[in-house]
JSON list of C-alpha atoms in Angstrom, two decimals:
[
{"chain": "A", "resi": 6, "resn": "MET", "atom": "CA", "xyz": [-23.46, 32.22, -17.68]},
{"chain": "A", "resi": 7, "resn": "HIS", "atom": "CA", "xyz": [-22.32, 30.07, -14.78]},
{"chain": "A", "resi": 8, "resn": "ASP", "atom": "CA", "xyz": [-18.98, 30.17, -13.08]},
{"chain": "A", "resi": 9, "resn": "TYR", "atom": "CA", "xyz": [-17.74, 26.79, -11.91]},
{"chain": "A", "resi": 10, "resn": "HIS", "atom": "CA", "xyz": [-15.02, 26.37, -9.38]},
{"chain": "A", "resi": 11, "resn": "HIS", "atom": "CA", "xyz": [-13.40, 23.37, -7.77]},
{"chain": "A", "resi": 12, "resn": "PHE", "atom": "CA", "xyz": [-12.39, 23.59, -4.14]},
{"chain": "A", "resi": 13, "resn": "THR", "atom": "CA", "xyz": [-10.09, 20.91, -2.79]},
{"chain": "A", "resi": 14, "resn": "VAL", "atom": "CA", "xyz": [-8.51, 20.25, 0.57]},
{"chain": "A", "resi": 15, "resn": "ASP", "atom": "CA", "xyz": [-5.54, 18.13, 1.64]},
{"chain": "A", "resi": 16, "resn": "VAL", "atom": "CA", "xyz": [-6.55, 16.39, 4.86]},
{"chain": "A", "resi": 17, "resn": "GLU", "atom": "CA", "xyz": [-3.33, 15.89, 6.78]},
{"chain": "A", "resi": 18, "resn": "GLU", "atom": "CA", "xyz": [-1.85, 16.88, 10.10]},
{"chain": "A", "resi": 19, "resn": "PHE", "atom": "CA", "xyz": [0.28, 20.03, 10.33]},
{"chain": "A", "resi": 20, "resn": "PHE", "atom": "CA", "xyz": [3.35, 17.94, 11.13]},
{"chain": "A", "resi": 21, "resn": "GLN", "atom": "CA", "xyz": [3.05, 15.78, 8.01]},
{"chain": "A", "resi": 22, "resn": "VAL", "atom": "CA", "xyz": [4.14, 18.39, 5.48]},
{"chain": "A", "resi": 23, "resn": "VAL", "atom": "CA", "xyz": [7.31, 17.47, 3.63]},
{"chain": "A", "resi": 24, "resn": "ALA", "atom": "CA", "xyz": [9.16, 20.61, 4.75]},
{"chain": "A", "resi": 25, "resn": "LEU", "atom": "CA", "xyz": [8.99, 19.40, 8.37]},
{"chain": "A", "resi": 26, "resn": "LEU", "atom": "CA", "xyz": [10.25, 15.88, 7.70]},
{"chain": "A", "resi": 27, "resn": "PRO", "atom": "CA", "xyz": [13.80, 16.64, 8.93]},
{"chain": "A", "resi": 28, "resn": "PHE", "atom": "CA", "xyz": [12.36, 17.89, 12.23]},
{"chain": "A", "resi": 29, "resn": "VAL", "atom": "CA", "xyz": [9.37, 15.57, 12.66]},
{"chain": "A", "resi": 30, "resn": "PRO", "atom": "CA", "xyz": [10.32, 11.99, 11.81]},
{"chain": "A", "resi": 31, "resn": "ARG", "atom": "CA", "xyz": [7.46, 9.63, 11.01]},
{"chain": "A", "resi": 32, "resn": "ASP", "atom": "CA", "xyz": [8.13, 7.51, 14.09]},
{"chain": "A", "resi": 33, "resn": "ARG", "atom": "CA", "xyz": [7.22, 10.55, 16.25]},
{"chain": "A", "resi": 34, "resn": "TRP", "atom": "CA", "xyz": [3.94, 11.45, 14.55]},
{"chain": "A", "resi": 35, "resn": "GLU", "atom": "CA", "xyz": [1.86, 9.82, 17.27]},
{"chain": "A", "resi": 36, "resn": "SER", "atom": "CA", "xyz": [3.46, 12.08, 19.89]},
{"chain": "A", "resi": 37, "resn": "PHE", "atom": "CA", "xyz": [2.19, 15.32, 18.33]},
{"chain": "A", "resi": 38, "resn": "GLU", "atom": "CA", "xyz": [-1.11, 17.01, 19.13]},
{"chain": "A", "resi": 39, "resn": "SER", "atom": "CA", "xyz": [-3.71, 16.45, 16.42]},
{"chain": "A", "resi": 40, "resn": "ARG", "atom": "CA", "xyz": [-5.10, 19.65, 14.94]},
{"chain": "A", "resi": 41, "resn": "VAL", "atom": "CA", "xyz": [-6.74, 18.33, 11.79]},
{"chain": "A", "resi": 42, "resn": "GLU", "atom": "CA", "xyz": [-10.21, 17.69, 13.20]},
{"chain": "A", "resi": 43, "resn": "ALA", "atom": "CA", "xyz": [-10.77, 21.22, 14.51]},
{"chain": "A", "resi": 44, "resn": "ALA", "atom": "CA", "xyz": [-9.55, 22.72, 11.24]},
{"chain": "A", "resi": 45, "resn": "ILE", "atom": "CA", "xyz": [-11.77, 20.45, 9.14]},
{"chain": "A", "resi": 46, "resn": "ASP", "atom": "CA", "xyz": [-14.81, 21.14, 11.31]},
{"chain": "A", "resi": 47, "resn": "ARG", "atom": "CA", "xyz": [-14.30, 24.89, 10.88]},
{"chain": "A", "resi": 48, "resn": "LEU", "atom": "CA", "xyz": [-13.92, 24.44, 7.14]},
{"chain": "A", "resi": 49, "resn": "LEU", "atom": "CA", "xyz": [-17.10, 22.32, 6.98]},
{"chain": "A", "resi": 50, "resn": "THR", "atom": "CA", "xyz": [-18.99, 25.17, 8.67]},
{"chain": "A", "resi": 51, "resn": "LEU", "atom": "CA", "xyz": [-17.61, 27.73, 6.22]},
{"chain": "A", "resi": 52, "resn": "LEU", "atom": "CA", "xyz": [-18.48, 25.54, 3.23]},
{"chain": "A", "resi": 53, "resn": "ASP", "atom": "CA", "xyz": [-21.99, 24.96, 4.58]},
{"chain": "A", "resi": 54, "resn": "ASP", "atom": "CA", "xyz": [-22.50, 28.69, 5.12]},
{"chain": "A", "resi": 55, "resn": "ALA", "atom": "CA", "xyz": [-21.43, 29.30, 1.51]},
{"chain": "A", "resi": 56, "resn": "GLY", "atom": "CA", "xyz": [-23.53, 26.46, 0.10]},
{"chain": "A", "resi": 57, "resn": "ALA", "atom": "CA", "xyz": [-20.39, 25.00, -1.44]},
{"chain": "A", "resi": 58, "resn": "THR", "atom": "CA", "xyz": [-18.96, 21.52, -1.66]},
{"chain": "A", "resi": 59, "resn": "ALA", "atom": "CA", "xyz": [-15.38, 20.33, -1.92]},
{"chain": "A", "resi": 60, "resn": "THR", "atom": "CA", "xyz": [-13.18, 17.32, -2.50]},
{"chain": "A", "resi": 61, "resn": "PHE", "atom": "CA", "xyz": [-11.19, 16.29, 0.56]},
{"chain": "A", "resi": 62, "resn": "PHE", "atom": "CA", "xyz": [-7.96, 14.48, -0.41]},
{"chain": "A", "resi": 63, "resn": "THR", "atom": "CA", "xyz": [-7.43, 12.49, 2.76]},
{"chain": "A", "resi": 64, "resn": "LEU", "atom": "CA", "xyz": [-4.46, 10.54, 4.07]},
{"chain": "A", "resi": 65, "resn": "GLY", "atom": "CA", "xyz": [-5.29, 6.98, 5.10]},
{"chain": "A", "resi": 66, "resn": "TRP", "atom": "CA", "xyz": [-3.18, 7.55, 8.23]},
{"chain": "A", "resi": 67, "resn": "VAL", "atom": "CA", "xyz": [-5.50, 10.39, 9.27]},
{"chain": "A", "resi": 68, "resn": "ALA", "atom": "CA", "xyz": [-8.68, 8.55, 8.31]},
{"chain": "A", "resi": 69, "resn": "GLN", "atom": "CA", "xyz": [-7.72, 5.59, 10.47]},
{"chain": "A", "resi": 70, "resn": "ARG", "atom": "CA", "xyz": [-7.42, 7.91, 13.48]},
{"chain": "A", "resi": 71, "resn": "LYS", "atom": "CA", "xyz": [-10.39, 10.19, 12.75]},
{"chain": "A", "resi": 72, "resn": "PRO", "atom": "CA", "xyz": [-13.29, 8.09, 11.42]},
{"chain": "A", "resi": 73, "resn": "ALA", "atom": "CA", "xyz": [-15.99, 10.39, 12.84]},
{"chain": "A", "resi": 74, "resn": "MET", "atom": "CA", "xyz": [-14.42, 13.34, 11.01]},
{"chain": "A", "resi": 75, "resn": "LEU", "atom": "CA", "xyz": [-14.62, 11.40, 7.73]},
{"chain": "A", "resi": 76, "resn": "ARG", "atom": "CA", "xyz": [-18.28, 10.67, 8.33]},
{"chain": "A", "resi": 77, "resn": "ARG", "atom": "CA", "xyz": [-18.94, 14.39, 8.97]},
{"chain": "A", "resi": 78, "resn": "ILE", "atom": "CA", "xyz": [-17.26, 15.28, 5.67]},
{"chain": "A", "resi": 79, "resn": "THR", "atom": "CA", "xyz": [-19.38, 12.86, 3.65]},
{"chain": "A", "resi": 80, "resn": "SER", "atom": "CA", "xyz": [-22.61, 13.51, 5.52]},
{"chain": "A", "resi": 81, "resn": "ALA", "atom": "CA", "xyz": [-22.18, 17.19, 4.61]},
{"chain": "A", "resi": 82, "resn": "GLY", "atom": "CA", "xyz": [-22.20, 16.18, 0.91]},
{"chain": "A", "resi": 83, "resn": "HIS", "atom": "CA", "xyz": [-18.50, 16.41, 0.15]},
{"chain": "A", "resi": 84, "resn": "GLU", "atom": "CA", "xyz": [-16.37, 14.01, -1.85]},
{"chain": "A", "resi": 85, "resn": "VAL", "atom": "CA", "xyz": [-13.54, 12.12, -0.17]},
{"chain": "A", "resi": 86, "resn": "ALA", "atom": "CA", "xyz": [-10.54, 11.21, -2.30]},
{"chain": "A", "resi": 87, "resn": "SER", "atom": "CA", "xyz": [-7.14, 9.69, -1.54]},
{"chain": "A", "resi": 88, "resn": "HIS", "atom": "CA", "xyz": [-3.94, 11.48, -0.63]},
{"chain": "A", "resi": 89, "resn": "GLY", "atom": "CA", "xyz": [-2.13, 8.17, -0.10]},
{"chain": "A", "resi": 90, "resn": "TRP", "atom": "CA", "xyz": [-1.46, 6.48, 3.20]},
{"chain": "A", "resi": 91, "resn": "GLY", "atom": "CA", "xyz": [1.35, 8.27, 4.99]},
{"chain": "A", "resi": 92, "resn": "HIS", "atom": "CA", "xyz": [2.27, 11.34, 2.92]},
{"chain": "A", "resi": 93, "resn": "LYS", "atom": "CA", "xyz": [5.29, 9.75, 1.26]},
{"chain": "A", "resi": 94, "resn": "ARG", "atom": "CA", "xyz": [6.25, 11.39, -2.00]},
{"chain": "A", "resi": 95, "resn": "VAL", "atom": "CA", "xyz": [5.99, 9.15, -5.04]},
{"chain": "A", "resi": 96, "resn": "THR", "atom": "CA", "xyz": [9.55, 10.14, -5.95]},
{"chain": "A", "resi": 97, "resn": "PHE", "atom": "CA", "xyz": [10.74, 8.10, -2.95]},
{"chain": "A", "resi": 98, "resn": "LEU", "atom": "CA", "xyz": [8.52, 5.03, -3.46]},
{"chain": "A", "resi": 99, "resn": "LYS", "atom": "CA", "xyz": [8.97, 1.90, -5.49]},
{"chain": "A", "resi": 100, "resn": "PRO", "atom": "CA", "xyz": [5.94, 0.76, -7.51]},
{"chain": "A", "resi": 101, "resn": "GLU", "atom": "CA", "xyz": [4.80, -1.89, -5.02]},
{"chain": "A", "resi": 102, "resn": "SER", "atom": "CA", "xyz": [5.04, 0.50, -2.07]},
{"chain": "A", "resi": 103, "resn": "PHE", "atom": "CA", "xyz": [3.06, 3.05, -4.04]},
{"chain": "A", "resi": 104, "resn": "ARG", "atom": "CA", "xyz": [0.42, 0.45, -4.90]},
{"chain": "A", "resi": 105, "resn": "ASP", "atom": "CA", "xyz": [0.11, -0.51, -1.24]},
{"chain": "A", "resi": 106, "resn": "SER", "atom": "CA", "xyz": [-0.28, 3.15, -0.23]},
{"chain": "A", "resi": 107, "resn": "VAL", "atom": "CA", "xyz": [-3.03, 3.94, -2.74]},
{"chain": "A", "resi": 108, "resn": "ARG", "atom": "CA", "xyz": [-4.83, 0.64, -2.16]},
{"chain": "A", "resi": 109, "resn": "ARG", "atom": "CA", "xyz": [-4.76, 0.89, 1.66]},
{"chain": "A", "resi": 110, "resn": "SER", "atom": "CA", "xyz": [-5.92, 4.50, 1.64]},
{"chain": "A", "resi": 111, "resn": "ARG", "atom": "CA", "xyz": [-8.69, 3.83, -0.89]},
{"chain": "A", "resi": 112, "resn": "ASP", "atom": "CA", "xyz": [-9.93, 0.81, 1.05]},
{"chain": "A", "resi": 113, "resn": "ILE", "atom": "CA", "xyz": [-10.12, 2.57, 4.42]},
{"chain": "A", "resi": 114, "resn": "LEU", "atom": "CA", "xyz": [-11.72, 5.68, 2.93]},
{"chain": "A", "resi": 115, "resn": "GLN", "atom": "CA", "xyz": [-14.36, 3.62, 1.13]},
{"chain": "A", "resi": 116, "resn": "ASP", "atom": "CA", "xyz": [-15.05, 1.48, 4.19]},
{"chain": "A", "resi": 117, "resn": "MET", "atom": "CA", "xyz": [-15.48, 4.53, 6.42]},
{"chain": "A", "resi": 118, "resn": "THR", "atom": "CA", "xyz": [-17.51, 6.71, 4.08]},
{"chain": "A", "resi": 119, "resn": "GLY", "atom": "CA", "xyz": [-19.48, 4.32, 1.89]},
{"chain": "A", "resi": 120, "resn": "GLN", "atom": "CA", "xyz": [-18.35, 6.40, -1.10]},
{"chain": "A", "resi": 121, "resn": "THR", "atom": "CA", "xyz": [-16.45, 5.11, -4.09]},
{"chain": "A", "resi": 122, "resn": "VAL", "atom": "CA", "xyz": [-13.04, 6.78, -3.99]},
{"chain": "A", "resi": 123, "resn": "ARG", "atom": "CA", "xyz": [-12.22, 7.89, -7.52]},
{"chain": "A", "resi": 124, "resn": "GLY", "atom": "CA", "xyz": [-9.56, 10.58, -7.05]},
{"chain": "A", "resi": 125, "resn": "TYR", "atom": "CA", "xyz": [-5.95, 10.68, -5.93]},
{"chain": "A", "resi": 126, "resn": "ARG", "atom": "CA", "xyz": [-3.59, 13.57, -5.24]},
{"chain": "A", "resi": 127, "resn": "ALA", "atom": "CA", "xyz": [0.08, 12.75, -4.77]},
{"chain": "A", "resi": 128, "resn": "PRO", "atom": "CA", "xyz": [1.79, 14.26, -1.72]},
{"chain": "A", "resi": 129, "resn": "SER", "atom": "CA", "xyz": [3.73, 17.33, -2.84]},
{"chain": "A", "resi": 130, "resn": "TYR", "atom": "CA", "xyz": [2.44, 16.71, -6.39]},
{"chain": "A", "resi": 131, "resn": "SER", "atom": "CA", "xyz": [5.19, 14.11, -6.70]},
{"chain": "A", "resi": 132, "resn": "ILE", "atom": "CA", "xyz": [4.15, 12.20, -9.82]},
{"chain": "A", "resi": 133, "resn": "THR", "atom": "CA", "xyz": [6.93, 13.72, -11.85]},
{"chain": "A", "resi": 134, "resn": "PRO", "atom": "CA", "xyz": [8.75, 12.78, -15.07]},
{"chain": "A", "resi": 135, "resn": "GLY", "atom": "CA", "xyz": [10.14, 9.29, -14.62]},
{"chain": "A", "resi": 136, "resn": "ARG", "atom": "CA", "xyz": [7.28, 8.29, -12.31]},
{"chain": "A", "resi": 137, "resn": "GLU", "atom": "CA", "xyz": [4.62, 7.76, -14.97]},
{"chain": "A", "resi": 138, "resn": "TRP", "atom": "CA", "xyz": [4.35, 4.15, -13.75]},
{"chain": "A", "resi": 139, "resn": "ALA", "atom": "CA", "xyz": [2.31, 5.60, -10.87]},
{"chain": "A", "resi": 140, "resn": "LEU", "atom": "CA", "xyz": [-0.45, 6.62, -13.29]},
{"chain": "A", "resi": 141, "resn": "GLU", "atom": "CA", "xyz": [-0.73, 3.05, -14.57]},
{"chain": "A", "resi": 142, "resn": "ILE", "atom": "CA", "xyz": [-1.00, 1.76, -11.00]},
{"chain": "A", "resi": 143, "resn": "LEU", "atom": "CA", "xyz": [-3.72, 4.30, -10.20]},
{"chain": "A", "resi": 144, "resn": "VAL", "atom": "CA", "xyz": [-5.78, 3.10, -13.17]},
{"chain": "A", "resi": 145, "resn": "GLU", "atom": "CA", "xyz": [-5.21, -0.55, -12.19]},
{"chain": "A", "resi": 146, "resn": "GLU", "atom": "CA", "xyz": [-6.39, 0.26, -8.63]},
{"chain": "A", "resi": 147, "resn": "GLY", "atom": "CA", "xyz": [-9.61, 1.85, -9.89]},
{"chain": "A", "resi": 148, "resn": "TYR", "atom": "CA", "xyz": [-8.84, 5.55, -9.67]},
{"chain": "A", "resi": 149, "resn": "THR", "atom": "CA", "xyz": [-10.31, 7.70, -12.43]},
{"chain": "A", "resi": 150, "resn": "TYR", "atom": "CA", "xyz": [-8.54, 10.96, -11.74]}
]
C-alpha cells in the first residue's frame, strides 16, 4: 500500500499576507526587505533531502523580481503554479481585473520556467460563493485546477 501526499507552498513575501494589509500598503512593498528567496532555498534543500516534490503557488509579483529562484524551483523537479499577480483577494476584484491577474502571472511563470502552468490558488482562498465567475475565467485562461 502506498501513501500519497501533496505538499504545496505559497510563494509570497512575508509582508504580502492579507492580515498585514492595513500596516503594509501595496505602494510600500518595494521598500521592505525580501525574505522569500532564503526561505525557498531552505525549503528546496529540505525537500531534496526527503526526496519529495511540491507545487509552488507563486505570485507573479515575486516571480518578476526573483527569476533565478523560479529556475531553481523547476530545476529541482517541482511544479510551479499561479497564486495570481499581486495577492489581491478575488472577493475584491472585478472579473476583468481577475483575468488580468491570472493571465499575467501565468505568462510570466511559463516564460521563466518553461513549464505549462496548470494550477491556481486564490489568495486567502477567496473564490467564495458569489465569485464562481472566477472558475469560468480560470478555465478560459487554460488552468486545469
